[in-house]
């Protein structure tokens, strides 16, 4: 997939700050530290469009990036990471409200990409999200992240194990490594099928 240009569009802490729904959108979801910023950067061939860090950010924001490809313009939407053990309940509810208002109300949303670390087991957070998206007829793809951390021998079996935990068909689960660039073309192909 040829990306001509990618740039920050806007970020919003409240639905009132969401930009006009002017292009097909791909939403990215995952627990903090799963590798979301790294994968976003890889998908658009940019080193630091989305910020990467090992320390979780404090502000809960939905961030939009404008991505220009050969097939036309689309938006990547970076939803705030969940699963901070120490986050107070009120803040967690704030995350839920913000994310749900985006996912439920966005006419241009084409597909949600849920990120899952290849080495971790699927938790209730991911299972609930997959079910929640399915109930709302929002197509979901799962990007398994940090595949380079497992030896090739173990990788394949692990992908299948997670696919079973997620109860998704094989075509919905893509193994990726932002570090090595593996799986990026396959993820783009899967995304494009929903966007184009
Ligand atoms: N080995 C490896 N590390 C990765 C990969 N993707 C992200 N990381 C590391 O995981 C940590 C969290 O990555 P980041 O993209 O900031 O995650 P985010 O919090 O989900 O946005 C950073 O230390 C990254 O360098 C990957 O594909 N392979
Ligand atoms: Mg990040």
Short mmCIF file of C-alpha atoms and ligand atoms in Angstrom, two decimals:
data_model
loop_
_atom_site.label_atom_id
_atom_site.label_comp_id
_atom_site.label_asym_id
_atom_site.label_seq_id
_atom_site.Cartn_x
_atom_site.Cartn_y
_atom_site.Cartn_z
CA UNK A 1 0.00 0.00 0.00
CA UNK A 2 1.47 3.33 -1.07
CA UNK A 3 0.98 6.07 1.51
CA UNK A 4 1.64 9.45 -0.08
CA UNK A 5 1.33 11.54 3.03
CA UNK A 6 0.23 11.26 6.62
CA UNK A 7 -0.29 14.07 9.07
CA UNK A 8 -1.84 14.88 12.39
CA UNK A 9 -5.37 16.21 11.94
CA UNK A 10 -6.72 16.89 15.41
CA UNK A 11 -7.22 15.46 18.89
CA UNK A 12 -10.29 15.63 21.09
CA UNK A 13 -11.02 14.95 24.74
CA UNK A 14 -14.79 15.26 24.22
CA UNK A 15 -17.24 14.36 21.45
CA UNK A 16 -17.76 18.07 20.85
CA UNK A 17 -14.20 18.23 19.58
CA UNK A 18 -14.52 15.42 17.03
CA UNK A 19 -13.77 16.67 13.49
CA UNK A 20 -16.34 16.41 10.67
CA UNK A 21 -16.77 12.84 9.40
CA UNK A 22 -15.28 13.68 6.01
CA UNK A 23 -13.36 10.51 5.07
CA UNK A 24 -13.51 6.75 5.67
CA UNK A 25 -12.09 5.99 9.11
CA UNK A 26 -10.09 3.15 10.64
CA UNK A 27 -10.10 3.11 14.45
CA UNK A 28 -7.24 1.63 16.49
CA UNK A 29 -7.87 0.23 19.96
CA UNK A 30 -5.75 -1.56 22.49
CA UNK A 31 -4.41 -1.60 25.98
CA UNK A 32 -1.61 0.80 26.83
CA UNK A 33 1.83 -0.34 25.73
CA UNK A 34 0.46 -2.88 23.24
CA UNK A 35 2.40 -1.14 20.45
CA UNK A 36 -0.34 1.04 18.96
CA UNK A 37 1.75 4.12 18.24
CA UNK A 38 4.53 1.98 16.76
CA UNK A 39 2.10 0.13 14.47
CA UNK A 40 0.43 3.37 13.34
CA UNK A 41 3.83 4.80 12.44
CA UNK A 42 4.74 1.67 10.50
CA UNK A 43 1.49 1.66 8.56
CA UNK A 44 2.19 5.16 7.28
CA UNK A 45 6.00 4.81 6.99
CA UNK A 46 6.69 7.51 9.50
CA UNK A 47 9.07 7.29 12.41
CA UNK A 48 7.21 9.49 14.83
CA UNK A 49 3.80 10.57 13.62
CA UNK A 50 2.15 8.92 16.59
CA UNK A 51 4.15 9.23 19.76
CA UNK A 52 5.66 6.09 21.18
CA UNK A 53 6.72 5.73 24.77
CA UNK A 54 6.86 3.12 27.45
CA UNK A 55 5.27 5.46 29.98
CA UNK A 56 1.48 5.70 29.65
CA UNK A 57 0.23 9.18 28.76
CA UNK A 58 -1.99 11.05 31.15
CA UNK A 59 -4.47 12.70 28.84
CA UNK A 60 -7.28 10.65 27.33
CA UNK A 61 -7.62 11.85 23.78
CA UNK A 62 -8.98 10.59 20.51
CA UNK A 63 -6.43 11.51 17.85
CA UNK A 64 -7.06 11.78 14.11
CA UNK A 65 -4.47 11.38 11.38
CA UNK A 66 -5.14 12.16 7.74
CA UNK A 67 -3.66 9.49 5.49
CA UNK A 68 -3.34 10.05 1.74
CA UNK A 69 -3.00 6.91 -0.33
CA UNK A 70 -3.28 6.08 -3.98
CA UNK A 71 -6.85 4.95 -3.34
CA UNK A 72 -7.82 8.28 -1.76
CA UNK A 73 -7.86 9.89 1.64
CA UNK A 74 -8.74 8.17 4.89
CA UNK A 75 -8.49 8.86 8.59
CA UNK A 76 -6.66 6.81 11.16
CA UNK A 77 -8.27 7.30 14.54
CA UNK A 78 -6.15 6.53 17.59
CA UNK A 79 -8.42 5.74 20.53
CA UNK A 80 -6.98 6.11 24.04
CA UNK A 81 -5.41 2.99 25.54
CA UNK A 82 -7.26 1.07 28.23
CA UNK A 83 -6.12 -1.35 30.89
CA UNK A 84 -4.08 0.82 33.19
CA UNK A 85 -4.16 -1.12 36.44
CA UNK A 86 -3.84 2.00 38.57
CA UNK A 87 -6.42 4.14 36.82
CA UNK A 88 -9.28 5.16 39.12
CA UNK A 89 -12.76 3.96 38.30
CA UNK A 90 -14.05 7.43 37.39
CA UNK A 91 -11.32 7.83 34.83
CA UNK A 92 -11.99 4.41 33.37
CA UNK A 93 -15.64 5.38 32.94
CA UNK A 94 -14.48 8.55 31.21
CA UNK A 95 -12.50 6.42 28.74
CA UNK A 96 -15.52 4.25 28.10
CA UNK A 97 -17.81 7.20 27.46
CA UNK A 98 -15.37 8.84 25.07
CA UNK A 99 -14.59 5.67 23.13
CA UNK A 100 -18.19 4.49 22.97
CA UNK A 101 -19.45 7.84 21.79
CA UNK A 102 -16.93 7.69 18.97
CA UNK A 103 -17.59 4.07 17.98
CA UNK A 104 -21.37 4.29 18.23
CA UNK A 105 -21.85 7.59 16.50
CA UNK A 106 -19.39 7.65 13.66
CA UNK A 107 -21.05 7.18 10.27
CA UNK A 108 -17.72 7.01 8.42
CA UNK A 109 -16.18 4.32 10.64
CA UNK A 110 -15.32 1.38 8.33
CA UNK A 111 -13.37 -0.97 10.58
CA UNK A 112 -11.94 -1.17 14.09
CA UNK A 113 -8.48 -2.63 14.59
CA UNK A 114 -7.97 -4.16 18.01
CA UNK A 115 -4.34 -4.65 19.00
CA UNK A 116 -3.29 -7.62 21.07
CA UNK A 117 0.23 -8.46 22.23
CA UNK A 118 1.16 -11.86 20.78
CA UNK A 119 2.74 -12.94 24.06
CA UNK A 120 -0.25 -12.12 26.28
CA UNK A 121 -3.45 -14.04 26.65
CA UNK A 122 -6.68 -12.40 25.59
CA UNK A 123 -8.35 -10.82 28.62
CA UNK A 124 -11.94 -9.89 29.39
CA UNK A 125 -11.19 -6.38 28.11
CA UNK A 126 -10.56 -7.68 24.59
CA UNK A 127 -13.36 -10.27 24.66
CA UNK A 128 -15.89 -7.67 25.76
CA UNK A 129 -14.70 -5.25 23.10
CA UNK A 130 -14.94 -7.82 20.31
CA UNK A 131 -18.48 -8.73 21.41
CA UNK A 132 -19.46 -5.11 21.82
CA UNK A 133 -18.26 -4.28 18.30
CA UNK A 134 -19.99 -7.33 16.83
CA UNK A 135 -23.31 -6.33 18.44
CA UNK A 136 -23.03 -2.97 16.72
CA UNK A 137 -22.07 -4.50 13.37
CA UNK A 138 -18.71 -2.75 13.40
CA UNK A 139 -16.22 -4.91 11.46
CA UNK A 140 -13.22 -5.84 13.57
CA UNK A 141 -9.67 -6.86 12.70
CA UNK A 142 -7.17 -7.97 15.31
CA UNK A 143 -3.53 -7.01 14.85
CA UNK A 144 -1.28 -9.20 16.96
CA UNK A 145 1.70 -7.07 17.91
CA UNK A 146 5.40 -7.58 18.69
CA UNK A 147 5.63 -10.85 16.76
CA UNK A 148 9.40 -10.49 16.60
CA UNK A 149 9.50 -11.27 20.32
CA UNK A 150 8.68 -14.92 19.64
CA UNK A 151 10.81 -17.36 17.68
CA UNK A 152 9.28 -18.19 14.27
CA UNK A 153 8.74 -21.78 15.42
CA UNK A 154 6.44 -20.71 18.26
CA UNK A 155 4.82 -17.82 16.48
CA UNK A 156 2.44 -19.76 14.26
CA UNK A 157 1.00 -21.86 17.07
CA UNK A 158 0.61 -18.76 19.23
CA UNK A 159 -1.30 -16.90 16.50
CA UNK A 160 -3.69 -19.83 16.22
CA UNK A 161 -4.09 -20.00 19.98
CA UNK A 162 -5.02 -16.32 20.20
CA UNK A 163 -7.35 -16.62 17.23
CA UNK A 164 -9.19 -19.33 19.10
CA UNK A 165 -9.29 -17.27 22.30
CA UNK A 166 -10.76 -14.39 20.31
CA UNK A 167 -13.18 -16.69 18.48
CA UNK A 168 -12.50 -14.99 15.18
CA UNK A 169 -11.92 -16.48 11.71
CA UNK A 170 -8.31 -16.57 10.47
CA UNK A 171 -8.83 -13.71 8.01
CA UNK A 172 -9.62 -11.35 10.89
CA UNK A 173 -6.34 -11.86 12.73
CA UNK A 174 -3.05 -10.51 11.37
CA UNK A 175 0.33 -11.07 12.98
CA UNK A 176 2.52 -7.94 12.88
CA UNK A 177 5.81 -6.52 14.03
CA UNK A 178 6.24 -2.76 13.98
CA UNK A 179 9.88 -3.35 14.76
CA UNK A 180 10.57 -5.57 11.73
CA UNK A 181 7.78 -4.41 9.45
CA UNK A 182 6.29 -7.86 9.12
CA UNK A 183 2.56 -8.25 8.53
CA UNK A 184 2.16 -4.59 7.56
CA UNK A 185 1.23 -5.27 3.92
CA UNK A 186 -1.19 -7.96 5.01
CA UNK A 187 -2.80 -5.61 7.53
CA UNK A 188 -3.12 -2.91 4.85
CA UNK A 189 -4.82 -5.41 2.51
CA UNK A 190 -7.27 -6.39 5.23
CA UNK A 191 -7.96 -2.73 6.04
CA UNK A 192 -8.37 -1.75 2.41
CA UNK A 193 -11.07 -4.38 1.96
CA UNK A 194 -13.22 -2.42 4.42
CA UNK A 195 -12.28 1.10 3.41
CA UNK A 196 -12.43 0.92 -0.40
N1 LIG B 1 10.03 -5.82 19.98
C1 LIG B 1 9.04 -4.99 19.66
N2 LIG B 1 8.72 -3.98 20.47
C2 LIG B 1 7.70 -3.16 20.13
C3 LIG B 1 6.95 -3.36 18.94
N3 LIG B 1 6.00 -2.41 18.87
C4 LIG B 1 6.15 -1.64 19.98
N4 LIG B 1 7.16 -2.08 20.74
C5 LIG B 1 7.63 -1.49 22.01
O1 LIG B 1 6.58 -1.52 22.97
C6 LIG B 1 6.56 -0.33 23.75
C7 LIG B 1 5.21 0.36 23.62
O2 LIG B 1 5.04 0.77 22.28
P1 LIG B 1 4.04 1.95 21.88
O3 LIG B 1 3.96 1.95 20.39
O4 LIG B 1 4.38 3.24 22.55
O5 LIG B 1 2.68 1.39 22.50
P2 LIG B 1 1.28 2.12 22.77
O6 LIG B 1 1.30 2.52 24.22
O7 LIG B 1 0.27 1.05 22.53
O8 LIG B 1 1.17 3.26 21.84
C8 LIG B 1 7.72 0.53 23.26
O9 LIG B 1 8.82 0.31 24.09
C9 LIG B 1 7.96 -0.02 21.85
O10 LIG B 1 9.30 0.15 21.44
C10 LIG B 1 7.34 -4.46 18.08
O11 LIG B 1 6.76 -4.74 17.02
N5 LIG B 1 8.38 -5.25 18.50
MG1 LIG B 2 0.78 5.23 22.15
#
